[in-house]
Amino acid sequence: MLSVRDLTGYYGESHILHGVEFQIAEGEVVTLIGRNGVGKTTTLRAILGLLDRQEGSIRLQGEEILGLRTDRIARKGIGYVPEDRGIFASLTVEENLLLPPVVKPGGLTTEEVYGLFPRLKERRKSQGTKLSGGEQQMLSIARILRTGARLLLMDEPTEGLAPVIVQQIGSIIAELKRKGFTILLVEQNFHFASGVADRHYVMEDGKVVDMIPNDRLEAEREKLQQYLGV
Amino acid sequence: MIQDLLGIPPQALFGQLLLGLINGSFYALLSLGLAVIFGMLHVINFAHGALYMVGAFVAWLLMIHLGIGYWPALLIAPLVVAAFGVLIERTMLVRIAKMDPLYGLLLTFGLALVIEGVFRHFYGVSGQPYPPPPSLQGGTNLGFMFLPTYRAWVVVASLVVCLGTWYAIERTKLGSYLRAATEKPQLVQAMGINVPALVTLTFAAAVALAGFAGVLAAPMYQVNPLMGSNLIIVVFAVVVIGGMGSILGAVITGFGLGIVEGLTKVFYPEAANIVIFVVMAIVLLVKPQGLFGKA
Ligand SMILES: Nc1ncnc2c1ncn2[C@@H]1O[C@H](COP(=O)(O)OP(=O)(O)O)[C@@H](O)[C@H]1O
Ligand SMILES: [Mg+2]
């Protein structure tokens, strides 16, 4: 589905990514884990062509997308849940939900999305940023399910949320996996990540330094704790 | 009954109120466009007054050279100004998009001087008359005042266009793209929307409003190369008072200040030319982000 090779990325003059490599197969849920500031968010932004400069190769279903303009990349079928959730204050909940254009056939209908997130339907007339943090996170995920995007990039969807909400988001991700979505998940919450993901890529200093299948987690626990500095 | 309201003859009072509404119509149309441009491009468009003047000149040139009258001009002139806007945005503004807003201000200020200079060179500074269309000539005696048809039309046309613009921005799908891209352009582009094209379209539409205002103004004021620079200074004050943040705020402030100016002419004529700037100073002291601005 997605294959990233020798990816370098820059913000202005600062060189942030130093040859990131990883692959995701169709239908997989894969995490990028690593300490703060190692370049996880930057990697997601590079996939979408949002850095000042990026080089290397990013293939989506075999097609090179590095170098395309950001909106063209999105139209290849990539949905993005940004770290700050990206809810628009000048739009209602419903306008936020309907904002991303449908880019491929086969997305969920608005009714199906409301079925998954009944709370958003109740609050659809409210201003987007009047929602609670958890609801905003739900909205940020919900709005990319309509578009027909099959690859979802989620940047720390559980950050700063109460355990009960984290659990809900976990079951939503499991549900999306059942529906066949491919998900690249940036996570710091290791416990959460182990509950939803097939594999984990570990990042350090702008590089992927290791890959751990989910069923090897227990065995590699010590190594991982070193990577994460916990 | 209303013979002698506060010692002011009603003719004078309502006459000035109407004049205030007319000025307000232009303030609203122009400050609306400025607010939209600032929101999306972070450019303080100093060329806005010059483009208003271009709108009036296009109408006049269409009439002189092609015999095309007012009603078609009301559509054609804004489109010509919009096309000019596309050219300005694509060739110049796009290059300074990521720089300090000061560059945009300097660029558009220079552009205004160039545009006005070109028109002065070819047409001089004396005004060119432009007759109102026959269907809008004459007027109605309302009893307490005489209402010229063309002036009533200007107020109505401006109100309709302002509210239409508000509706387009606040209540339509395209408007939701515009509002969203004003907040977080990168994220909107990452949803698959061609934001650079949206920016161009926004600029074109906003300067088309200025062109439209220029055509509305042509039959009332003489068409001359400096008509925009006289108006734009006041319009900037209106924008400062209203705040950049809100569409409806720009419209309400525009009409409101027109009326305030008109009433000042009745009650204290000496202050009429400066009242808007006094209001601006007070607003800046009390609420620096403007009456409708977000902090
Ligand atoms: N807009 C930016 N401009 C310059 N440097 C940035 C910018 N955003 C992030 N960085 C830097 O890039 C590095 C990686 O950041 P990021 O990808 O956000 O890390 P992570 O998501 O893994 O916590 C950090 O050192 C950060 O300071
Ligand atoms: Mg991050």
Coordinates of C-alpha atoms and ligand atoms in Angstrom, one line a residue:
Chain A
M1 CA 0.0 0.0 0.0
L2 CA 2.6 2.5 1.1
S3 CA 6.4 2.2 0.7
V4 CA 8.7 5.0 2.0
R5 CA 12.4 4.9 1.1
D6 CA 15.3 7.0 1.9
L7 CA 13.1 9.9 2.8
T8 CA 14.8 13.1 3.8
G9 CA 12.9 16.2 4.9
Y10 CA 13.6 19.8 5.7
Y11 CA 11.9 22.7 7.5
G12 CA 13.8 25.7 6.0
E13 CA 17.4 25.0 6.6
S14 CA 16.9 22.4 9.4
H15 CA 17.3 18.9 8.2
I16 CA 14.8 16.8 10.2
L17 CA 14.4 13.4 8.4
H18 CA 17.6 11.5 7.5
G19 CA 16.5 8.6 5.3
V20 CA 13.3 7.2 6.7
E21 CA 12.3 3.7 5.5
F22 CA 9.2 1.6 6.1
Q23 CA 6.4 -0.2 4.4
I24 CA 2.7 -0.8 5.1
A25 CA 0.7 -3.6 3.5
E26 CA -3.0 -3.1 2.6
G27 CA -5.3 -3.5 5.6
E28 CA -2.5 -3.2 8.2
V29 CA -2.4 -1.0 11.2
V30 CA 1.2 0.2 11.8
T31 CA 2.6 2.6 14.3
L32 CA 5.5 5.0 14.3
I33 CA 6.7 5.3 17.8
G34 CA 9.6 7.1 19.4
R35 CA 10.5 9.9 21.7
N36 CA 9.3 13.5 21.3
G37 CA 10.9 15.4 18.5
V38 CA 12.3 12.4 16.6
G39 CA 10.4 13.2 13.5
K40 CA 7.1 11.3 13.6
T41 CA 4.9 14.2 12.8
T42 CA 7.3 15.4 10.2
T43 CA 7.2 12.0 8.5
L44 CA 3.4 12.2 8.1
R45 CA 3.7 15.7 6.8
A46 CA 6.3 14.6 4.3
I47 CA 4.0 11.9 3.0
L48 CA 1.5 14.7 2.3
G49 CA 4.1 17.0 0.7
L50 CA 3.8 19.6 3.4
L51 CA 7.5 20.2 4.2
D52 CA 9.6 22.9 2.7
R53 CA 11.7 20.2 1.0
Q54 CA 11.6 16.4 0.8
E55 CA 13.5 13.9 -1.2
G56 CA 13.6 10.1 -1.6
S57 CA 10.7 8.0 -2.6
I58 CA 7.1 7.6 -1.4
R59 CA 5.1 5.1 -3.3
L60 CA 1.3 4.7 -2.8
Q61 CA 0.1 1.4 -4.4
G62 CA 3.2 1.4 -6.6
E63 CA 2.8 5.0 -7.8
E64 CA 5.4 7.7 -6.8
I65 CA 3.7 10.5 -5.0
L66 CA 6.7 12.4 -3.7
G67 CA 6.9 15.7 -5.5
L68 CA 3.1 16.0 -6.2
R69 CA 1.3 19.0 -4.9
T70 CA -0.4 18.3 -1.5
D71 CA -4.0 18.4 -2.8
R72 CA -3.1 15.9 -5.6
I73 CA -1.5 13.6 -3.0
A74 CA -4.7 13.7 -0.9
R75 CA -6.8 12.9 -3.9
K76 CA -4.8 9.7 -4.4
G77 CA -6.8 8.5 -1.3
I78 CA -4.9 9.6 1.9
G79 CA -6.8 10.9 4.9
Y80 CA -5.0 12.9 7.6
V81 CA -5.8 13.4 11.3
P82 CA -3.3 16.1 12.4
E83 CA -1.7 16.2 15.8
D84 CA -3.7 19.3 16.8
R85 CA -6.9 17.7 15.5
G86 CA -7.4 20.5 13.0
I87 CA -11.0 21.4 13.9
F88 CA -12.1 24.7 12.3
A89 CA -13.5 27.3 14.6
S90 CA -15.4 29.1 11.9
L91 CA -17.3 26.0 10.8
T92 CA -20.0 24.0 12.6
V93 CA -19.5 20.4 13.5
E94 CA -21.5 19.4 10.4
E95 CA -19.5 21.7 8.1
N96 CA -16.3 20.3 9.6
L97 CA -17.6 16.8 8.9
L98 CA -18.6 17.5 5.3
L99 CA -15.6 19.7 4.5
P100 CA -13.1 17.1 3.0
P101 CA -14.2 16.4 -0.6
V102 CA -14.9 12.8 -1.6
V103 CA -11.8 11.7 -3.5
K104 CA -12.6 8.1 -4.3
P105 CA -15.7 5.9 -4.3
G106 CA -16.4 3.6 -1.5
G107 CA -16.2 5.9 1.5
L108 CA -18.7 5.8 4.3
T109 CA -22.0 7.7 3.9
T110 CA -22.7 10.6 6.2
E111 CA -25.3 8.4 7.9
E112 CA -22.8 5.6 8.5
V113 CA -20.4 8.1 9.9
Y114 CA -23.1 9.5 12.3
G115 CA -23.9 5.8 13.2
L116 CA -20.3 5.4 14.3
F117 CA -20.2 8.8 16.1
P118 CA -23.8 9.5 17.4
R119 CA -22.5 12.3 19.6
L120 CA -21.4 14.3 16.5
K121 CA -25.0 14.1 15.2
E122 CA -26.4 15.5 18.4
R123 CA -24.0 18.4 18.3
R124 CA -23.9 18.9 14.5
K125 CA -25.1 22.6 14.7
S126 CA -22.5 23.6 17.3
Q127 CA -19.3 25.5 16.5
G128 CA -16.5 22.9 15.8
T129 CA -14.2 24.1 18.6
K130 CA -17.0 24.1 21.2
L131 CA -16.8 20.3 21.3
S132 CA -14.8 18.6 24.1
G133 CA -11.3 17.4 23.3
G134 CA -12.5 13.8 22.9
E135 CA -15.3 14.9 20.6
Q136 CA -13.0 17.0 18.5
Q137 CA -10.7 14.0 18.1
M138 CA -13.7 11.9 17.0
L139 CA -14.7 14.6 14.5
S140 CA -11.2 14.8 13.1
I141 CA -11.3 11.0 12.5
A142 CA -14.9 11.0 11.4
R143 CA -14.5 13.5 8.6
I144 CA -11.9 11.5 6.7
L145 CA -14.0 8.3 6.6
R146 CA -16.5 9.8 4.1
T147 CA -13.9 10.7 1.5
G148 CA -13.1 7.2 0.2
A149 CA -9.4 7.5 1.3
R150 CA -8.1 4.0 2.2
L151 CA -4.9 5.1 3.8
L152 CA -5.4 7.0 7.1
L153 CA -2.5 8.9 8.7
M154 CA -3.3 9.6 12.4
D155 CA -1.1 11.7 14.5
E156 CA -1.4 10.8 18.2
P157 CA -5.2 10.5 18.3
T158 CA -5.1 9.6 22.0
E159 CA -2.9 12.5 23.2
G160 CA -4.3 14.2 26.3
L161 CA -7.6 12.3 26.4
A162 CA -9.2 10.5 29.3
P163 CA -8.8 6.7 29.5
V164 CA -12.5 6.0 28.6
I165 CA -12.1 8.1 25.4
V166 CA -8.9 6.4 24.6
Q167 CA -10.7 3.1 24.8
Q168 CA -13.4 4.3 22.5
I169 CA -10.8 5.5 19.9
G170 CA -9.2 2.1 20.2
S171 CA -12.4 0.3 19.3
I172 CA -13.0 2.7 16.4
I173 CA -9.6 1.9 15.0
A174 CA -10.3 -1.8 15.4
E175 CA -13.6 -1.2 13.6
L176 CA -11.8 0.7 10.8
K177 CA -9.3 -2.2 10.4
R178 CA -12.2 -4.6 10.1
K179 CA -13.6 -2.4 7.3
G180 CA -10.3 -2.8 5.5
F181 CA -8.7 0.7 6.1
T182 CA -4.9 0.9 6.2
I183 CA -3.7 3.0 9.1
L184 CA -0.4 4.6 9.9
L185 CA -0.6 5.6 13.5
V186 CA 1.8 7.9 15.4
E187 CA 1.6 7.0 19.1
Q188 CA 3.4 7.6 22.3
N189 CA 0.8 5.7 24.3
F190 CA 2.5 2.4 24.1
H191 CA -0.2 0.4 25.8
F192 CA -2.7 1.7 23.4
A193 CA -0.5 1.0 20.4
S194 CA 0.0 -2.6 21.4
G195 CA -3.8 -3.1 21.5
V196 CA -4.5 -2.0 18.0
A197 CA -1.4 -2.4 15.8
D198 CA 0.1 -5.2 13.8
R199 CA 3.6 -3.8 13.7
H200 CA 5.6 -1.0 15.2
Y201 CA 8.3 1.1 13.6
V202 CA 10.6 2.8 16.0
M203 CA 12.0 6.2 15.1
E204 CA 15.1 7.9 16.5
D205 CA 16.7 11.1 15.2
G206 CA 14.9 11.3 11.9
K207 CA 15.3 7.6 11.0
V208 CA 13.5 4.4 11.5
V209 CA 15.8 2.3 13.6
D210 CA 13.8 -0.9 14.3
M211 CA 10.6 -2.8 13.5
I212 CA 8.8 -4.9 16.1
P213 CA 5.9 -7.1 15.2
N214 CA 3.1 -6.8 17.8
D215 CA 3.4 -10.4 18.9
R216 CA 7.1 -9.8 19.7
L217 CA 6.4 -6.9 22.0
E218 CA 6.7 -8.8 25.3
A219 CA 10.0 -10.3 24.2
E220 CA 11.5 -7.0 23.1
R221 CA 10.1 -5.0 26.0
E222 CA 13.5 -4.0 27.4
K223 CA 14.9 -2.8 24.1
L224 CA 11.8 -0.8 23.4
Q225 CA 11.9 0.9 26.8
Q226 CA 15.4 2.0 25.9
Y227 CA 14.2 3.4 22.6
L228 CA 11.4 5.3 24.3
G229 CA 13.5 6.4 27.3
V230 CA 10.9 5.2 29.8
Chain B
M1 CA -45.3 66.4 13.1
I2 CA -41.7 65.9 12.0
Q3 CA -41.7 69.5 10.8
D4 CA -38.9 70.7 13.0
L5 CA -37.0 67.8 14.5
L6 CA -34.5 69.2 17.0
G7 CA -34.6 72.4 15.1
I8 CA -33.4 70.7 11.9
P9 CA -35.6 70.8 8.8
P10 CA -36.5 67.2 7.9
Q11 CA -35.5 67.8 4.3
A12 CA -31.9 68.4 5.4
L13 CA -31.9 65.5 8.0
F14 CA -33.2 62.9 5.6
G15 CA -31.2 64.2 2.8
Q16 CA -28.0 63.8 4.8
L17 CA -29.2 60.4 6.1
L18 CA -29.6 59.2 2.5
L19 CA -26.1 60.6 1.6
G20 CA -24.8 58.8 4.5
L21 CA -26.4 55.5 3.4
I22 CA -24.9 56.0 0.0
N23 CA -21.4 56.6 1.3
G24 CA -22.0 53.6 3.6
S25 CA -22.9 51.5 0.5
F26 CA -19.4 52.1 -0.9
Y27 CA -17.7 51.7 2.5
A28 CA -19.4 48.4 2.9
L29 CA -18.7 47.0 -0.5
L30 CA -15.1 48.0 -0.4
S31 CA -14.3 47.1 3.2
L32 CA -16.0 43.7 2.7
G33 CA -13.5 42.9 -0.1
L34 CA -10.6 44.1 1.9
A35 CA -11.6 42.0 4.9
V36 CA -11.9 38.9 2.7
I37 CA -8.6 39.5 1.0
F38 CA -6.8 40.1 4.3
G39 CA -8.3 36.9 5.8
M40 CA -7.2 34.7 3.0
L41 CA -4.0 36.3 1.7
H42 CA -2.8 38.4 4.7
V43 CA -2.4 41.3 2.3
I44 CA -3.7 44.8 3.1
N45 CA -4.8 45.5 -0.5
F46 CA -3.9 49.2 -1.1
A47 CA -4.8 48.7 -4.7
H48 CA -8.4 48.3 -3.8
G49 CA -9.4 51.9 -4.4
A50 CA -7.5 51.9 -7.7
L51 CA -9.4 48.8 -8.8
Y52 CA -12.7 50.5 -7.9
M53 CA -11.6 53.4 -10.2
V54 CA -10.8 50.8 -12.9
G55 CA -14.3 49.4 -12.6
A56 CA -15.8 52.9 -13.2
F57 CA -13.4 53.5 -16.1
V58 CA -14.2 50.2 -17.7
A59 CA -17.9 51.2 -17.6
W60 CA -17.2 54.6 -19.1
L61 CA -14.9 53.1 -21.8
L62 CA -17.5 50.5 -22.8
M63 CA -20.0 53.3 -23.2
I64 CA -17.7 55.6 -25.2
H65 CA -16.1 53.1 -27.5
L66 CA -18.6 50.3 -27.8
G67 CA -21.8 51.9 -26.9
I68 CA -22.4 49.3 -24.2
G69 CA -24.7 50.7 -21.6
Y70 CA -25.0 50.7 -17.8
W71 CA -26.7 47.3 -17.2
P72 CA -24.2 45.2 -19.2
A73 CA -21.4 47.2 -17.8
L74 CA -22.5 46.4 -14.3
L75 CA -21.7 42.8 -15.1
I76 CA -18.8 43.2 -17.5
A77 CA -16.7 45.7 -15.6
P78 CA -16.5 43.6 -12.4
L79 CA -15.4 40.6 -14.6
V80 CA -12.7 42.7 -16.2
V81 CA -11.5 43.8 -12.8
A82 CA -11.6 40.2 -11.6
A83 CA -9.5 39.1 -14.6
F84 CA -7.0 41.9 -13.7
G85 CA -7.1 40.6 -10.2
V86 CA -6.2 37.1 -11.3
L87 CA -3.2 38.5 -13.1
I88 CA -2.1 40.5 -10.1
E89 CA -2.4 37.6 -7.8
R90 CA -0.8 35.0 -10.1
T91 CA 2.1 37.1 -11.2
M92 CA 2.8 39.2 -8.1
L93 CA 1.0 38.4 -4.8
V94 CA 1.7 34.7 -5.0
R95 CA 5.5 35.4 -4.9
I96 CA 5.3 37.2 -1.6
A97 CA 2.7 34.9 -0.1
K98 CA 5.1 33.6 2.6
M99 CA 6.8 36.9 3.4
D100 CA 5.9 39.6 6.0
P101 CA 2.6 41.2 5.3
L102 CA 4.5 44.5 5.0
Y103 CA 5.6 43.4 1.5
G104 CA 2.0 42.9 0.4
L105 CA 1.2 46.4 1.6
L106 CA 4.1 48.0 -0.2
L107 CA 3.5 46.0 -3.4
T108 CA -0.2 46.9 -3.6
F109 CA 0.5 50.5 -2.7
G110 CA 3.0 50.7 -5.6
L111 CA 0.5 49.0 -7.8
A112 CA -2.2 51.6 -6.9
L113 CA 0.2 54.4 -7.9
V114 CA 1.0 52.7 -11.2
I115 CA -2.6 52.0 -12.1
E116 CA -3.7 55.6 -11.2
G117 CA -0.7 57.0 -13.0
V118 CA -1.5 55.2 -16.2
F119 CA -5.1 56.4 -16.1
R120 CA -4.0 60.0 -15.4
H121 CA -1.6 59.8 -18.3
F122 CA -4.3 58.8 -20.7
Y123 CA -7.4 60.5 -19.4
G124 CA -6.1 63.4 -17.2
V125 CA -7.6 64.3 -13.9
S126 CA -10.8 66.0 -15.0
G127 CA -13.8 63.9 -14.4
Q128 CA -15.7 62.2 -17.2
P129 CA -19.5 62.3 -17.0
Y130 CA -21.4 59.0 -17.0
P131 CA -25.2 59.2 -17.2
P132 CA -27.4 56.9 -15.2
P133 CA -29.6 54.5 -17.2
P134 CA -32.9 56.0 -18.3
S135 CA -34.9 53.6 -16.1
L136 CA -33.1 55.0 -13.0
Q137 CA -33.4 58.7 -13.8
G138 CA -35.7 61.0 -11.9
G139 CA -37.0 60.5 -8.4
T140 CA -40.0 60.4 -6.1
N141 CA -41.3 62.9 -3.7
L142 CA -41.8 61.1 -0.4
G143 CA -43.4 64.1 1.2
F144 CA -40.7 64.7 3.8
M145 CA -37.9 64.5 1.1
F146 CA -37.1 64.0 -2.5
L147 CA -35.7 60.6 -3.3
P148 CA -33.6 60.3 -6.5
T149 CA -34.2 56.9 -8.0
Y150 CA -30.5 56.2 -8.8
R151 CA -29.5 56.8 -5.2
A152 CA -32.1 54.5 -3.9
W153 CA -30.9 51.9 -6.4
V154 CA -27.3 52.2 -5.2
V155 CA -28.3 51.5 -1.6
V156 CA -30.4 48.6 -2.5
A157 CA -27.9 47.1 -4.9
S158 CA -25.1 47.4 -2.4
L159 CA -27.2 45.8 0.4
V160 CA -28.2 42.9 -1.9
V161 CA -24.6 42.3 -3.0
C162 CA -23.2 42.5 0.5
L163 CA -25.8 40.1 1.9
G164 CA -25.3 37.8 -1.1
T165 CA -21.6 37.8 -0.4
W166 CA -22.2 37.1 3.3
Y167 CA -24.5 34.2 2.3
A168 CA -21.9 32.8 -0.1
I169 CA -19.2 32.8 2.5
E170 CA -21.2 31.8 5.6
R171 CA -23.8 29.4 4.2
T172 CA -22.4 27.6 1.1
K173 CA -20.0 24.7 0.5
L174 CA -17.6 26.9 -1.4
G175 CA -17.8 29.4 1.5
S176 CA -16.9 26.7 4.0
Y177 CA -13.7 26.0 2.0
L178 CA -12.9 29.7 2.1
R179 CA -13.5 30.0 5.8
A180 CA -11.5 26.8 6.5
A181 CA -8.6 27.8 4.2
T182 CA -8.5 31.2 6.0
E183 CA -7.9 29.3 9.3
K184 CA -5.6 26.4 8.2
P185 CA -4.7 26.5 4.6
Q186 CA -2.2 23.6 4.7
L187 CA -4.7 21.3 6.3
V188 CA -7.4 22.2 3.8
Q189 CA -5.0 21.5 1.0
A190 CA -4.2 18.1 2.7
M191 CA -7.9 17.3 2.3
G192 CA -7.5 17.5 -1.5
I193 CA -8.6 21.1 -2.1
N194 CA -6.6 23.2 -4.5
V195 CA -5.9 26.1 -2.1
P196 CA -3.8 28.2 -4.4
A197 CA -6.6 28.3 -6.9
L198 CA -9.0 29.1 -4.1
V199 CA -6.8 32.0 -3.1
T200 CA -6.8 33.4 -6.6
L201 CA -10.5 33.0 -6.9
T202 CA -11.0 34.8 -3.6
F203 CA -8.8 37.7 -4.6
A204 CA -10.6 38.0 -8.0
A205 CA -14.0 37.9 -6.4
A206 CA -13.1 40.5 -3.8
V207 CA -11.7 43.0 -6.3
A208 CA -14.7 42.3 -8.6
L209 CA -16.8 43.8 -5.7
A210 CA -14.6 46.9 -5.9
G211 CA -15.2 47.0 -9.7
F212 CA -18.9 46.7 -9.1
A213 CA -18.8 49.6 -6.6
G214 CA -16.9 51.6 -9.2
V215 CA -19.7 51.1 -11.8
L216 CA -22.3 52.0 -9.2
A217 CA -20.4 55.2 -8.4
A218 CA -19.9 56.3 -12.1
P219 CA -23.2 58.0 -12.6
M220 CA -23.1 59.8 -9.2
Y221 CA -19.5 61.0 -9.2
Q222 CA -17.4 61.9 -12.2
V223 CA -15.3 59.1 -13.4
N224 CA -11.7 60.2 -12.7
P225 CA -8.4 58.5 -11.9
L226 CA -8.2 59.7 -8.3
M227 CA -11.8 58.7 -7.3
G228 CA -10.4 55.6 -5.6
S229 CA -7.6 57.1 -3.6
N230 CA -9.9 59.6 -2.1
L231 CA -12.3 56.9 -0.9
I232 CA -9.8 54.2 0.1
I233 CA -8.4 56.1 3.1
V234 CA -11.8 56.3 4.7
V235 CA -12.4 52.7 3.8
F236 CA -9.3 51.7 5.6
A237 CA -10.5 53.5 8.7
V238 CA -13.8 51.7 8.4
V239 CA -11.9 48.3 8.2
V240 CA -9.9 49.3 11.3
I241 CA -13.1 50.2 13.2
G242 CA -15.0 47.1 12.1
G243 CA -12.1 44.7 12.6
M244 CA -10.7 42.4 9.9
G245 CA -12.4 39.3 11.3
S246 CA -16.0 39.4 10.3
I247 CA -17.9 39.7 7.0
L248 CA -21.1 40.9 8.5
G249 CA -19.1 43.2 10.7
A250 CA -17.6 44.9 7.7
V251 CA -21.0 45.5 6.1
I252 CA -22.6 46.8 9.3
T253 CA -19.7 49.0 10.1
G254 CA -19.6 50.4 6.5
F255 CA -23.3 51.4 6.5
G256 CA -23.2 52.5 10.2
L257 CA -20.3 54.8 9.6
G258 CA -21.8 56.2 6.5
I259 CA -24.9 57.2 8.6
V260 CA -22.8 58.6 11.4
E261 CA -21.0 60.7 8.9
G262 CA -24.3 61.9 7.4
L263 CA -25.7 62.8 10.8
T264 CA -22.6 64.7 11.7
K265 CA -23.1 66.8 8.6
V266 CA -26.5 67.8 9.9
F267 CA -25.6 68.4 13.6
Y268 CA -22.0 69.5 13.5
P269 CA -20.9 70.0 9.9
E270 CA -17.4 71.1 10.8
A271 CA -16.6 67.6 12.1
A272 CA -18.1 65.7 9.2
N273 CA -14.8 65.0 7.4
I274 CA -13.0 63.8 10.4
V275 CA -15.7 62.0 12.4
I276 CA -14.8 58.5 11.1
F277 CA -11.2 59.1 12.1
V278 CA -12.2 60.2 15.5
V279 CA -14.3 57.0 15.9
M280 CA -11.3 55.1 14.7
A281 CA -9.0 56.6 17.3
I282 CA -11.6 55.8 20.0
V283 CA -12.1 52.2 18.9
L284 CA -8.3 51.7 18.7
L285 CA -8.0 52.8 22.3
V286 CA -10.9 50.8 23.7
K287 CA -11.0 47.7 21.5
P288 CA -7.9 47.6 19.3
Q289 CA -9.0 44.5 17.4
G290 CA -12.0 46.4 16.1
L291 CA -15.8 46.2 16.9
F292 CA -16.3 42.8 15.3
G293 CA -12.7 41.6 15.3
K294 CA -11.5 38.5 17.1
A295 CA -8.8 39.2 19.6
Ligands
LIG1 N1 7.7 24.0 11.6 C1 8.9 23.6 12.0 N2 10.0 24.3 11.7 C2 11.2 23.9 12.1 N3 11.4 22.8 12.8 C3 10.4 22.0 13.2 C4 9.1 22.4 12.8 N4 8.2 21.4 13.2 C5 9.0 20.5 13.9 N5 10.3 20.9 13.9 C6 11.4 20.1 14.4 O1 11.5 18.9 13.8 C7 11.9 17.9 14.7 C8 10.9 16.8 14.6 O2 9.6 17.2 15.1 P1 8.3 16.3 15.0 O3 8.2 15.6 13.7 O4 7.2 17.2 15.4 O5 8.6 15.2 16.1 P2 7.6 14.2 16.8 O6 6.3 14.2 16.1 O7 8.3 12.9 16.7 O8 7.5 14.6 18.2 C9 11.9 18.5 16.1 O9 13.2 18.8 16.4 C10 11.2 19.9 15.9 O10 11.7 20.8 16.7
MG2 MG 4.5 14.9 16.8

